[in-house]
């Protein structure tokens, strides 16, 4: 009983191919205009916008120890 291959299933060739493609993606990557543009957006532009908004709103809102009628706006 021990050591027998129970519940052996046939592997789906499409899933095996997908798994191999995901594991070896770095081998076939190429820089194109599209990949460079997407990388620029996700590495520079979006973090820059979030940083700019965070820097401008730093200390502007205070949500701690507020009572009814008090404003959360600090300027």
Short mmCIF file of N, CA and C in Angstrom, two decimals:
data_model
loop_
_atom_site.label_atom_id
_atom_site.label_comp_id
_atom_site.label_asym_id
_atom_site.label_seq_id
_atom_site.Cartn_x
_atom_site.Cartn_y
_atom_site.Cartn_z
N UNK A 1 0.81 -1.19 0.00
CA UNK A 1 0.00 0.00 0.00
C UNK A 1 0.86 1.26 0.00
N UNK A 2 1.90 1.27 0.80
CA UNK A 2 2.72 2.47 0.85
C UNK A 2 3.60 2.57 -0.40
N UNK A 3 3.75 3.74 -0.92
CA UNK A 3 4.63 3.96 -2.04
C UNK A 3 3.97 3.84 -3.39
N UNK A 4 2.70 3.49 -3.44
CA UNK A 4 2.03 3.40 -4.71
C UNK A 4 1.58 4.78 -5.16
N UNK A 5 1.65 5.05 -6.43
CA UNK A 5 1.22 6.39 -6.91
C UNK A 5 -0.30 6.49 -6.97
N UNK A 6 -0.91 6.98 -5.94
CA UNK A 6 -2.35 7.15 -5.89
C UNK A 6 -2.75 8.47 -6.54
N UNK A 7 -3.92 8.50 -7.11
CA UNK A 7 -4.49 9.71 -7.70
C UNK A 7 -3.56 10.33 -8.75
N UNK A 8 -2.92 9.52 -9.55
CA UNK A 8 -2.06 10.06 -10.60
C UNK A 8 -2.94 10.60 -11.72
N UNK A 9 -2.69 11.85 -12.10
CA UNK A 9 -3.49 12.50 -13.13
C UNK A 9 -2.60 12.87 -14.31
N UNK A 10 -3.18 12.90 -15.48
CA UNK A 10 -2.44 13.33 -16.66
C UNK A 10 -2.27 14.85 -16.61
N UNK A 11 -1.08 15.32 -16.94
CA UNK A 11 -0.81 16.75 -16.94
C UNK A 11 -1.34 17.38 -18.22
N UNK A 12 -1.92 18.54 -18.08
CA UNK A 12 -2.43 19.28 -19.24
C UNK A 12 -1.23 19.92 -19.95
N UNK A 13 -1.03 19.63 -21.22
CA UNK A 13 0.14 20.18 -21.93
C UNK A 13 0.15 21.70 -21.98
N UNK A 14 -1.02 22.32 -22.05
CA UNK A 14 -1.06 23.78 -22.09
C UNK A 14 -0.59 24.37 -20.76
N UNK A 15 -0.97 23.75 -19.65
CA UNK A 15 -0.52 24.26 -18.34
C UNK A 15 0.97 24.03 -18.13
N UNK A 16 1.48 22.92 -18.62
CA UNK A 16 2.92 22.66 -18.53
C UNK A 16 3.68 23.70 -19.34
N UNK A 17 3.20 24.00 -20.56
CA UNK A 17 3.84 25.01 -21.40
C UNK A 17 3.79 26.39 -20.74
N UNK A 18 2.65 26.72 -20.14
CA UNK A 18 2.52 28.00 -19.45
C UNK A 18 3.49 28.09 -18.28
N UNK A 19 3.60 27.03 -17.49
CA UNK A 19 4.54 27.01 -16.37
C UNK A 19 5.97 27.19 -16.82
N UNK A 20 6.35 26.53 -17.91
CA UNK A 20 7.71 26.68 -18.44
C UNK A 20 7.94 28.09 -18.96
N UNK A 21 6.93 28.67 -19.60
CA UNK A 21 7.08 30.02 -20.12
C UNK A 21 7.28 31.02 -18.97
N UNK A 22 6.52 30.86 -17.89
CA UNK A 22 6.63 31.78 -16.76
C UNK A 22 8.00 31.64 -16.09
N UNK A 23 8.49 30.40 -15.96
CA UNK A 23 9.79 30.19 -15.31
C UNK A 23 10.95 30.72 -16.15
N UNK A 24 10.82 30.71 -17.47
CA UNK A 24 11.92 31.12 -18.35
C UNK A 24 11.68 32.45 -19.03
N UNK A 25 10.79 33.26 -18.50
CA UNK A 25 10.45 34.53 -19.14
C UNK A 25 11.65 35.46 -19.25
N UNK A 26 12.50 35.47 -18.25
CA UNK A 26 13.65 36.39 -18.25
C UNK A 26 14.62 36.08 -19.39
N UNK A 27 14.63 34.85 -19.88
CA UNK A 27 15.54 34.49 -20.95
C UNK A 27 15.14 35.08 -22.29
N UNK A 28 13.85 35.36 -22.45
CA UNK A 28 13.34 35.80 -23.74
C UNK A 28 12.86 37.25 -23.73
N UNK A 29 13.15 37.98 -22.65
CA UNK A 29 12.68 39.37 -22.55
C UNK A 29 13.51 40.27 -23.45
N UNK A 30 12.83 41.21 -24.12
CA UNK A 30 13.51 42.21 -24.94
C UNK A 30 12.98 43.59 -24.60
N UNK A 31 13.89 44.56 -24.62
CA UNK A 31 13.46 45.93 -24.44
C UNK A 31 12.93 46.45 -25.76
N UNK A 32 11.67 46.86 -25.75
CA UNK A 32 11.06 47.49 -26.91
C UNK A 32 10.52 48.84 -26.46
N UNK A 33 9.97 49.61 -27.37
CA UNK A 33 9.38 50.89 -26.98
C UNK A 33 8.25 50.67 -25.98
N UNK A 34 7.47 49.63 -26.20
CA UNK A 34 6.32 49.35 -25.32
C UNK A 34 6.79 48.97 -23.92
N UNK A 35 7.75 48.03 -23.81
CA UNK A 35 8.21 47.61 -22.48
C UNK A 35 8.94 48.74 -21.77
N UNK A 36 9.68 49.56 -22.51
CA UNK A 36 10.37 50.69 -21.90
C UNK A 36 9.36 51.72 -21.38
N UNK A 37 8.31 51.97 -22.15
CA UNK A 37 7.28 52.91 -21.71
C UNK A 37 6.54 52.43 -20.48
N UNK A 38 6.17 51.16 -20.46
CA UNK A 38 5.48 50.59 -19.30
C UNK A 38 6.37 50.64 -18.07
N UNK A 39 7.65 50.32 -18.24
CA UNK A 39 8.59 50.35 -17.12
C UNK A 39 8.75 51.78 -16.60
N UNK A 40 8.85 52.74 -17.48
CA UNK A 40 8.97 54.14 -17.07
C UNK A 40 7.75 54.57 -16.25
N UNK A 41 6.58 54.20 -16.70
CA UNK A 41 5.35 54.58 -15.99
C UNK A 41 5.33 53.98 -14.59
N UNK A 42 5.62 52.69 -14.46
CA UNK A 42 5.52 52.02 -13.17
C UNK A 42 6.70 52.30 -12.24
N UNK A 43 7.85 52.68 -12.77
CA UNK A 43 9.02 52.90 -11.93
C UNK A 43 9.22 54.37 -11.58
N UNK A 44 8.83 55.28 -12.46
CA UNK A 44 9.11 56.69 -12.22
C UNK A 44 7.86 57.55 -12.07
N UNK A 45 6.94 57.45 -12.99
CA UNK A 45 5.83 58.39 -13.02
C UNK A 45 4.83 58.16 -11.89
N UNK A 46 4.36 56.93 -11.71
CA UNK A 46 3.37 56.65 -10.66
C UNK A 46 3.96 56.89 -9.27
N UNK A 47 5.16 56.38 -8.93
CA UNK A 47 5.72 56.71 -7.61
C UNK A 47 5.97 58.21 -7.44
N UNK A 48 6.32 58.91 -8.52
CA UNK A 48 6.52 60.36 -8.43
C UNK A 48 5.23 61.08 -8.09
N UNK A 49 4.12 60.67 -8.71
CA UNK A 49 2.82 61.28 -8.42
C UNK A 49 2.41 61.01 -6.98
N UNK A 50 2.57 59.77 -6.54
CA UNK A 50 2.21 59.43 -5.16
C UNK A 50 3.09 60.19 -4.16
N UNK A 51 4.39 60.32 -4.46
CA UNK A 51 5.29 61.07 -3.58
C UNK A 51 4.94 62.54 -3.54
N UNK A 52 4.60 63.10 -4.68
CA UNK A 52 4.22 64.51 -4.75
C UNK A 52 2.96 64.77 -3.93
N UNK A 53 1.95 63.91 -4.10
CA UNK A 53 0.72 64.08 -3.33
C UNK A 53 0.96 63.90 -1.83
N UNK A 54 1.80 62.93 -1.48
CA UNK A 54 2.11 62.71 -0.07
C UNK A 54 2.87 63.88 0.54
N UNK A 55 3.81 64.43 -0.20
CA UNK A 55 4.58 65.56 0.29
C UNK A 55 3.71 66.80 0.47
N UNK A 56 2.79 67.04 -0.46
CA UNK A 56 1.92 68.21 -0.36
C UNK A 56 0.87 68.07 0.74
N UNK A 57 0.48 66.85 1.08
CA UNK A 57 -0.56 66.65 2.09
C UNK A 57 0.01 66.25 3.45
N UNK A 58 1.32 66.27 3.62
CA UNK A 58 1.92 65.89 4.89
C UNK A 58 1.55 66.87 5.98
N UNK A 59 0.93 66.40 7.03
CA UNK A 59 0.53 67.25 8.15
C UNK A 59 -0.73 68.03 7.90
N UNK A 60 -1.38 67.82 6.79
CA UNK A 60 -2.57 68.58 6.44
C UNK A 60 -3.81 68.02 7.14
N UNK A 61 -3.85 66.72 7.33
CA UNK A 61 -5.00 66.07 7.93
C UNK A 61 -4.60 65.45 9.26
N UNK A 62 -5.44 65.60 10.26
CA UNK A 62 -5.20 65.00 11.57
C UNK A 62 -6.48 64.32 12.03
N UNK A 63 -6.46 63.01 12.05
CA UNK A 63 -7.66 62.25 12.39
C UNK A 63 -7.67 61.77 13.84
N UNK A 64 -6.63 62.03 14.61
CA UNK A 64 -6.56 61.54 15.98
C UNK A 64 -7.17 62.54 16.96
N UNK A 65 -7.88 62.03 17.93
CA UNK A 65 -8.44 62.80 19.04
C UNK A 65 -9.33 63.94 18.57
N UNK A 66 -10.15 63.66 17.59
CA UNK A 66 -11.10 64.67 17.11
C UNK A 66 -12.46 64.39 17.73
N UNK A 67 -13.16 65.43 18.03
CA UNK A 67 -14.52 65.31 18.57
C UNK A 67 -15.51 65.81 17.54
N UNK A 68 -16.76 65.57 17.80
CA UNK A 68 -17.80 66.01 16.89
C UNK A 68 -17.74 67.54 16.77
N UNK A 69 -17.74 68.02 15.55
CA UNK A 69 -17.68 69.44 15.32
C UNK A 69 -16.27 69.95 15.06
N UNK A 70 -15.24 69.22 15.45
CA UNK A 70 -13.87 69.63 15.17
C UNK A 70 -13.55 69.34 13.71
N UNK A 71 -12.76 70.19 13.12
CA UNK A 71 -12.37 69.98 11.72
C UNK A 71 -11.10 69.14 11.65
N UNK A 72 -11.01 68.29 10.62
CA UNK A 72 -9.81 67.47 10.44
C UNK A 72 -8.76 68.20 9.63
N UNK A 73 -9.14 69.31 9.04
CA UNK A 73 -8.24 70.11 8.23
C UNK A 73 -7.38 70.95 9.16
N UNK A 74 -6.06 70.91 9.03
CA UNK A 74 -5.17 71.55 10.01
C UNK A 74 -4.61 72.89 9.58
N UNK A 75 -4.76 73.33 8.35
CA UNK A 75 -4.16 74.59 7.93
C UNK A 75 -5.01 75.69 8.32
#
